[in-house]
Tab-separated table of C-alpha atoms and ligand atoms in Angstrom:
chain	number	residue	atom	x	y	z
A	1	MET	CA	26.297	-11.987	2.665
A	2	ALA	CA	23.621	-11.133	0.419
A	3	LEU	CA	20.156	-12.042	0.680
A	4	LYS	CA	18.710	-13.653	-1.431
A	5	LEU	CA	14.871	-14.189	-2.747
A	6	ALA	CA	14.333	-17.293	-0.434
A	7	ASP	CA	15.302	-15.236	2.406
A	8	PHE	CA	12.452	-13.883	2.097
A	9	LYS	CA	10.008	-16.987	1.542
A	10	THR	CA	8.738	-18.427	4.549
A	11	ASP	CA	7.782	-22.801	5.241
A	12	VAL	CA	3.601	-21.383	6.535
A	13	HIS	CA	0.895	-23.343	4.898
A	14	ASN	CA	-0.753	-21.106	1.972
A	15	ASP	CA	-4.394	-21.347	1.897
A	16	TRP	CA	-4.900	-18.599	-0.741
A	17	CYS	CA	-7.378	-20.105	-3.291
A	18	ALA	CA	-5.788	-21.123	-7.055
A	19	GLY	CA	-5.474	-18.218	-9.405
A	20	CYS	CA	-5.429	-16.096	-6.843
A	21	GLY	CA	-3.677	-12.480	-6.863
A	22	ASP	CA	-2.161	-11.869	-3.359
A	23	PHE	CA	0.814	-14.536	-5.095
A	24	GLY	CA	2.058	-12.678	-7.458
A	25	ILE	CA	1.618	-9.326	-4.998
A	26	LEU	CA	3.340	-11.312	-2.926
A	27	ASN	CA	5.917	-12.453	-5.166
A	28	ALA	CA	6.843	-9.302	-5.933
A	29	ILE	CA	7.563	-7.008	-2.109
A	30	GLN	CA	9.723	-11.117	-1.014
A	31	MET	CA	11.782	-9.946	-4.568
A	32	ALA	CA	11.406	-5.868	-3.757
A	33	LEU	CA	12.694	-6.504	-0.538
A	34	ALA	CA	15.354	-8.717	-1.715
A	35	ASP	CA	16.807	-6.321	-4.498
A	36	MET	CA	17.072	-3.662	-1.940
A	37	GLN	CA	19.108	-6.080	0.438
A	38	VAL	CA	16.177	-4.714	2.906
A	39	PRO	CA	18.126	-6.167	6.248
A	40	LYS	CA	14.976	-8.734	7.723
A	41	HIS	CA	15.500	-7.882	11.247
A	42	ARG	CA	14.809	-4.074	10.310
A	43	THR	CA	11.941	-4.848	8.217
A	44	THR	CA	8.008	-4.907	9.482
A	45	ILE	CA	5.544	-6.401	7.387
A	46	PHE	CA	2.418	-5.376	9.090
A	47	SER	CA	-1.478	-6.547	7.389
A	48	GLY	CA	-5.311	-5.617	8.070
A	49	ILE	CA	-7.730	-8.625	8.097
A	50	GLY	CA	-8.922	-10.481	5.064
A	51	CYS	CA	-7.348	-12.967	2.671
A	52	SER	CA	-4.192	-10.723	2.573
A	53	GLY	CA	-3.871	-10.344	5.982
A	54	LYS	CA	-2.156	-12.933	6.017
A	55	THR	CA	0.541	-11.981	3.565
A	56	PRO	CA	2.993	-11.406	6.965
A	57	HIS	CA	2.594	-15.135	7.301
A	58	PHE	CA	4.005	-15.611	4.244
A	59	ILE	CA	7.144	-13.126	4.402
A	60	LYS	CA	10.451	-13.855	6.633
A	61	THR	CA	11.124	-10.733	8.477
A	62	TYR	CA	8.624	-9.104	11.246
A	63	GLY	CA	5.267	-9.655	10.774
A	64	ILE	CA	2.284	-8.196	12.930
A	65	HIS	CA	-1.368	-9.469	12.124
A	66	THR	CA	-3.526	-6.720	12.871
A	67	LEU	CA	-7.038	-5.287	13.409
A	68	HIS	CA	-9.577	-5.067	10.666
A	69	GLY	CA	-9.376	-2.001	9.593
A	70	ARG	CA	-6.764	-1.137	11.891
A	71	VAL	CA	-3.495	-1.728	9.854
A	72	LEU	CA	-1.828	2.087	9.520
A	73	PRO	CA	-2.420	3.048	12.895
A	74	PHE	CA	-0.225	0.203	14.054
A	75	ALA	CA	1.978	0.118	11.586
A	76	GLN	CA	2.982	4.536	11.607
A	77	GLY	CA	3.484	3.959	15.144
A	78	ALA	CA	6.223	1.912	14.772
A	79	LYS	CA	7.550	3.565	12.502
A	80	LEU	CA	7.390	7.177	14.074
A	81	ALA	CA	8.645	4.766	17.783
A	82	ASN	CA	11.410	3.516	15.704
A	83	PRO	CA	11.800	6.033	12.186
A	84	ASP	CA	15.093	3.294	11.035
A	85	LEU	CA	12.257	0.295	10.104
A	86	GLU	CA	11.455	-0.062	6.646
A	87	VAL	CA	7.908	-0.018	6.679
A	88	LEU	CA	4.977	-2.259	5.235
A	89	ALA	CA	1.571	-1.903	5.484
A	90	VAL	CA	-0.638	-4.877	3.545
A	91	GLY	CA	-5.054	-4.991	3.496
A	92	GLY	CA	-7.360	-5.334	0.613
A	93	ASP	CA	-9.907	-3.166	-0.636
A	94	GLY	CA	-12.733	-3.594	1.769
A	95	ASP	CA	-10.452	-3.144	5.275
A	96	GLY	CA	-8.783	-0.531	3.889
A	97	LEU	CA	-11.814	1.300	2.367
A	98	GLY	CA	-14.426	0.822	4.468
A	99	ILE	CA	-14.081	0.631	8.088
A	100	GLY	CA	-10.238	1.936	8.142
A	101	ALA	CA	-11.507	5.062	5.433
A	102	GLY	CA	-11.232	7.263	8.228
A	103	HIS	CA	-7.281	5.948	9.095
A	104	PHE	CA	-6.906	6.395	5.676
A	105	VAL	CA	-7.300	9.898	4.808
A	106	SER	CA	-6.087	10.513	8.752
A	107	ALA	CA	-2.392	8.921	7.230
A	108	GLY	CA	-1.947	10.824	4.352
A	109	ARG	CA	-2.853	14.142	6.148
A	110	ARG	CA	0.772	13.002	8.587
A	111	ASN	CA	2.816	11.800	5.722
A	112	VAL	CA	4.537	8.648	7.740
A	113	ASP	CA	7.795	7.660	5.346
A	114	MET	CA	6.013	4.041	5.161
A	115	VAL	CA	4.532	1.812	2.074
A	116	TYR	CA	0.907	1.093	2.027
A	117	ILE	CA	-0.327	-1.386	-0.343
A	118	ILE	CA	-3.740	-2.480	-0.773
A	119	PHE	CA	-4.849	-5.867	-2.436
A	120	ASN	CA	-7.656	-4.601	-5.027
A	121	ASN	CA	-10.665	-7.559	-5.688
A	122	ALA	CA	-13.421	-5.483	-5.451
A	123	VAL	CA	-15.256	-8.178	-3.052
A	124	TYR	CA	-14.662	-9.554	0.533
A	125	GLY	CA	-12.820	-12.088	-0.617
A	126	LEU	CA	-12.640	-14.100	3.698
A	127	THR	CA	-16.794	-13.418	4.416
A	128	LYS	CA	-17.669	-15.183	1.005
A	129	GLY	CA	-17.104	-12.208	-1.605
A	130	GLN	CA	-19.355	-9.539	-0.597
A	131	ALA	CA	-19.708	-6.072	-1.881
A	132	SER	CA	-16.510	-3.531	-1.504
A	133	PRO	CA	-15.526	-0.163	-1.481
A	134	THR	CA	-13.707	0.021	-5.257
A	135	LEU	CA	-17.057	-2.752	-6.740
A	136	LYS	CA	-18.112	-0.798	-9.606
A	137	LEU	CA	-21.719	0.742	-9.396
A	138	GLY	CA	-24.269	-1.906	-11.100
A	139	MET	CA	-22.423	-4.942	-10.945
A	140	LYS	CA	-23.320	-8.500	-9.967
A	141	THR	CA	-20.603	-10.243	-9.258
A	142	LYS	CA	-21.764	-14.229	-8.711
A	143	SER	CA	-22.056	-14.193	-4.787
A	144	LEU	CA	-24.524	-11.119	-4.882
A	145	PRO	CA	-28.280	-11.347	-4.923
A	146	GLN	CA	-28.918	-8.308	-6.520
A	147	PRO	CA	-26.219	-6.038	-8.557
A	148	ASN	CA	-23.978	-3.540	-6.603
A	149	VAL	CA	-26.409	-0.134	-5.126
A	150	ASN	CA	-23.905	1.537	-4.235
A	151	ASN	CA	-20.994	3.652	-5.437
A	152	SER	CA	-17.112	2.202	-5.648
A	153	VAL	CA	-14.647	4.736	-4.396
A	154	ASN	CA	-11.609	5.401	-6.555
A	155	PRO	CA	-8.526	4.800	-4.253
A	156	ILE	CA	-5.789	6.278	-6.114
A	157	ALA	CA	-8.198	9.884	-5.818
A	158	LEU	CA	-8.786	8.898	-2.740
A	159	ALA	CA	-5.273	8.458	-1.141
A	160	LEU	CA	-4.306	12.032	-3.035
A	161	VAL	CA	-6.976	14.144	-2.024
A	162	SER	CA	-6.278	13.117	1.313
A	163	GLY	CA	-2.342	14.293	0.892
A	164	PHE	CA	-0.175	11.058	0.177
A	165	THR	CA	2.554	11.649	-1.317
A	166	PHE	CA	3.685	8.457	-3.316
A	167	LEU	CA	0.474	6.829	-5.919
A	168	ALA	CA	0.907	4.376	-8.001
A	169	ARG	CA	-1.636	0.970	-9.172
A	170	GLY	CA	-0.266	-2.032	-9.883
A	171	TYR	CA	-1.703	-5.351	-11.014
A	172	SER	CA	-1.141	-8.540	-9.643
A	173	TYR	CA	-0.587	-10.363	-12.773
A	174	ASP	CA	2.877	-8.303	-13.964
A	175	VAL	CA	4.733	-8.740	-11.045
A	176	ARG	CA	8.172	-7.148	-12.998
A	177	GLN	CA	6.326	-4.162	-13.062
A	178	LEU	CA	4.913	-4.221	-9.274
A	179	LYS	CA	8.331	-4.881	-8.151
A	180	ASP	CA	9.704	-1.636	-8.901
A	181	LEU	CA	7.074	0.328	-7.493
A	182	ILE	CA	6.916	-1.101	-4.471
A	183	LYS	CA	10.691	-0.770	-4.500
A	184	LYS	CA	10.198	2.814	-5.477
A	185	GLY	CA	7.021	3.339	-3.325
A	186	ILE	CA	9.973	1.820	-0.172
A	187	GLU	CA	12.547	4.499	-1.215
A	188	HIS	CA	10.085	7.239	-1.500
A	189	LYS	CA	10.654	10.522	1.250
A	190	GLY	CA	7.205	10.024	2.667
A	191	LEU	CA	4.013	8.192	2.922
A	192	ALA	CA	3.460	5.870	0.165
A	193	PHE	CA	0.213	3.983	-1.092
A	194	ILE	CA	-0.124	0.756	-4.151
A	195	ASP	CA	-3.604	0.094	-5.322
A	196	VAL	CA	-3.338	-3.536	-6.830
A	197	LEU	CA	-5.844	-5.008	-9.228
A	198	GLN	CA	-6.064	-8.782	-8.294
A	199	PRO	CA	-8.745	-11.224	-9.595
A	200	CYS	CA	-10.213	-12.707	-7.047
A	201	PRO	CA	-11.342	-16.149	-8.762
A	202	THR	CA	-13.118	-17.284	-6.156
A	203	TYR	CA	-15.972	-14.649	-5.845
A	204	ASN	CA	-15.544	-12.014	-8.346
A	205	ASP	CA	-16.313	-13.246	-11.745
A	206	ILE	CA	-16.036	-10.308	-13.472
A	207	ASN	CA	-12.867	-8.275	-13.329
A	208	THR	CA	-10.887	-11.784	-13.877
A	209	LYS	CA	-7.318	-12.706	-15.107
A	210	GLU	CA	-9.096	-12.889	-18.890
A	211	TRP	CA	-11.569	-9.290	-18.058
A	212	PHE	CA	-8.085	-7.825	-17.111
A	213	GLN	CA	-5.694	-9.242	-20.631
A	214	GLY	CA	-9.065	-7.829	-22.580
A	215	ASN	CA	-10.773	-10.712	-23.600
A	216	ASP	CA	-13.884	-10.060	-24.410
A	217	ASN	CA	-12.241	-5.829	-26.219
A	218	ILE	CA	-12.177	-6.134	-29.302
A	219	ASP	CA	-10.412	-3.145	-31.137
A	220	PRO	CA	-13.435	-2.832	-33.981
A	221	ALA	CA	-10.658	-2.125	-36.686
A	222	THR	CA	-7.892	-4.628	-36.279
A	223	ASN	CA	-10.109	-7.780	-34.687
A	224	LYS	CA	-7.604	-7.470	-32.485
A	225	VAL	CA	-8.101	-8.410	-28.804
A	226	MET	CA	-6.600	-4.751	-26.764
A	227	PRO	CA	-5.693	-5.529	-22.736
A	228	ARG	CA	-6.678	-3.607	-20.303
A	229	ILE	CA	-3.673	-2.760	-19.050
A	230	TYR	CA	-2.120	-0.415	-19.410
A	231	LYS	CA	1.694	1.544	-18.556
A	232	LEU	CA	2.007	4.924	-18.495
A	233	ASP	CA	5.274	5.337	-19.079
A	234	ASP	CA	4.275	4.008	-22.278
A	235	ILE	CA	1.859	6.992	-22.809
A	236	GLY	CA	4.924	9.642	-21.534
A	237	TYR	CA	3.107	10.443	-18.864
A	238	ASP	CA	4.786	11.608	-15.522
A	239	GLY	CA	3.270	12.432	-12.094
A	240	ILE	CA	6.886	12.954	-10.273
A	241	VAL	CA	6.339	16.990	-8.888
A	242	ARG	CA	9.945	18.635	-9.021
A	243	ASP	CA	9.131	22.582	-7.987
A	244	GLU	CA	5.537	23.604	-6.318
A	245	SER	CA	4.340	25.130	-9.431
A	246	GLN	CA	4.204	22.071	-11.231
A	247	ILE	CA	1.061	20.610	-7.596
A	248	THR	CA	-1.990	21.191	-8.938
A	249	GLY	CA	-1.221	19.951	-12.480
A	250	LYS	CA	0.682	17.349	-10.875
A	251	MET	CA	-2.737	16.547	-9.241
A	252	ALA	CA	-5.100	17.482	-11.545
A	253	GLY	CA	-3.557	14.637	-14.149
A	254	ALA	CA	-3.421	11.778	-11.849
A	255	LEU	CA	-6.989	12.790	-10.980
A	256	GLU	CA	-7.844	12.283	-14.001
A	257	LYS	CA	-5.277	9.122	-14.787
A	258	SER	CA	-6.783	8.300	-12.080
A	259	SER	CA	-10.512	7.401	-13.014
A	260	GLU	CA	-10.092	6.031	-15.871
A	261	TRP	CA	-11.761	2.336	-16.473
A	262	GLY	CA	-13.444	0.545	-18.509
A	263	SER	CA	-11.487	-0.546	-21.538
A	264	LYS	CA	-8.556	1.231	-20.696
A	265	ILE	CA	-7.047	0.961	-17.065
A	266	PRO	CA	-3.172	3.285	-16.722
A	267	THR	CA	-0.853	1.489	-14.263
A	268	GLY	CA	2.657	2.563	-13.293
A	269	ILE	CA	3.162	5.581	-10.459
A	270	PHE	CA	0.597	8.533	-10.715
A	271	TYR	CA	1.574	11.412	-8.594
A	272	GLN	CA	5.238	12.036	-6.478
A	273	ASN	CA	5.419	14.781	-4.462
A	274	GLU	CA	9.672	14.781	-2.117
A	275	LEU	CA	8.764	18.403	-1.422
A	276	MET	CA	6.287	17.964	1.071
A	277	PRO	CA	7.894	17.458	4.985
A	278	THR	CA	7.408	14.058	6.355
A	279	TYR	CA	5.386	13.353	9.478
A	280	GLN	CA	9.784	12.708	11.325
A	281	GLU	CA	10.384	15.303	9.697
A	282	ARG	CA	7.464	17.458	11.457
A	283	ILE	CA	8.016	15.819	14.523
A	284	SER	CA	12.324	17.014	15.008
A	285	ALA	CA	11.522	20.470	14.773
A	286	ARG	CA	9.613	20.126	17.817
A	287	ILE	CA	11.217	16.744	18.914
A	288	PRO	CA	15.288	18.194	18.375
A	289	ASN	CA	16.821	14.864	19.518
A	290	TYR	CA	14.024	12.521	18.176
A	291	VAL	CA	15.887	10.862	15.364
A	292	GLU	CA	18.704	10.354	17.117
A	293	GLU	CA	16.386	9.209	20.213
A	294	PRO	CA	13.590	7.921	18.904
A	295	PRO	CA	10.549	6.297	21.731
A	296	ALA	CA	12.314	2.575	20.219
A	297	GLY	CA	15.905	3.940	21.416
A	298	GLN	CA	15.693	4.886	24.710
A	299	LYS	CA	17.215	3.772	27.736
A	300	ILE	CA	13.790	2.673	30.531
A	301	ALA	CA	15.694	0.683	33.114
A	302	ASP	CA	19.308	0.338	34.525
A	303	GLY	CA	20.844	-2.279	34.875
A	304	GLU	CA	18.183	-3.078	38.062
A	305	GLY	CA	15.151	-2.707	36.749
A	306	LYS	CA	15.100	0.892	38.074
A	307	THR	CA	13.717	3.318	35.642
A	308	VAL	CA	15.650	5.757	34.268
A	309	THR	CA	12.350	7.887	32.621
A	310	ASN	CA	12.642	11.904	33.359
A	311	ILE	CA	10.108	11.917	33.155
A	312	GLU	CA	10.134	15.981	33.882
A	313	ARG	CA	11.895	16.059	30.240
A	314	LEU	CA	8.801	13.921	29.064
A	315	LEU	CA	6.665	16.274	30.182
A	316	SER	CA	8.149	19.247	28.660
A	317	GLU	CA	8.427	18.298	25.675
A	318	HIS	CA	4.480	16.669	25.149
A	319	ARG	CA	3.689	20.103	27.087
A	320	VAL	CA	0.257	22.280	25.479
A	321	ASP	CA	0.480	25.837	26.813
B	401	SF4	FE1	-7.785	-15.363	-2.658
B	401	SF4	FE2	-10.538	-14.351	-2.893
B	401	SF4	FE3	-9.393	-16.769	-2.680
B	401	SF4	FE4	-9.126	-14.268	-0.454
B	401	SF4	S1	-11.227	-15.601	-1.567
B	401	SF4	S2	-7.741	-16.391	-1.767
B	401	SF4	S3	-8.666	-12.717	-2.949
B	401	SF4	S4	-9.065	-15.909	-4.698
């Protein structure tokens, strides 16, 4: 029977603040899974700590609420143990780019075939709105006593130079576009990263929904409001790498476009490169039966509970001469 959107919703009480951008991201994930008819028992959503960490509670698939900054090691481990799983990792900008930044960079180097979505609101919402790594230098949100003294991280640029092979940015109030980006991230062969801009109306009183809509961004020529958010597709931008000669140029384009911020903020796919081997492909080259017999599919005991693990074979597979 075909899965419907309602099949991916739980009845767990949701205590996110009214107007939080998290709701749009949650809807987009559920819509993408329903559109793709991904079997629920083959889907696992991992989260870190923060407001967004509650996301797996609201999606009716397998879900693991992990530790602060550690969502990527959990998610990568599950995907490597069971390559048949559809794995999504979610978390906040503070979680993923602060304490989790080392894991973020290491994940890029591996290129495990899964999706990582950052709910980016530039503050640590769960702990009363401290400045996160994506808050711009000099900004003073209502919960800061002084303007932010640190420079900000560009998540797309960091992901690009770390080796992520699919880079996109969405906006939580454009659920339709975000759903499409998530579907493309799931379909992508390799590690997909989606940076989602989302208002935190409780603690970030600068990057609000009205600010993203451009209510204060008036075109002097026409006196009309100019929305800050625009789509890369609408300007004919193409970040897809089709052969190796294009890699350097497409990377440079992604860096340039992802740095655009202020009166114009692009969304869409900045870069996609499926020429890079995934971690699973690299492992398969060393362990030929990895895909047919991944760790999660191996028999570890017979009917009487006696181990059937061949220790000698395991050791020989992992021996480094
Ligand atoms: Fe959303 Fe901010 Fe409330 Fe957290 S504190 S639920 S991010 S509005």
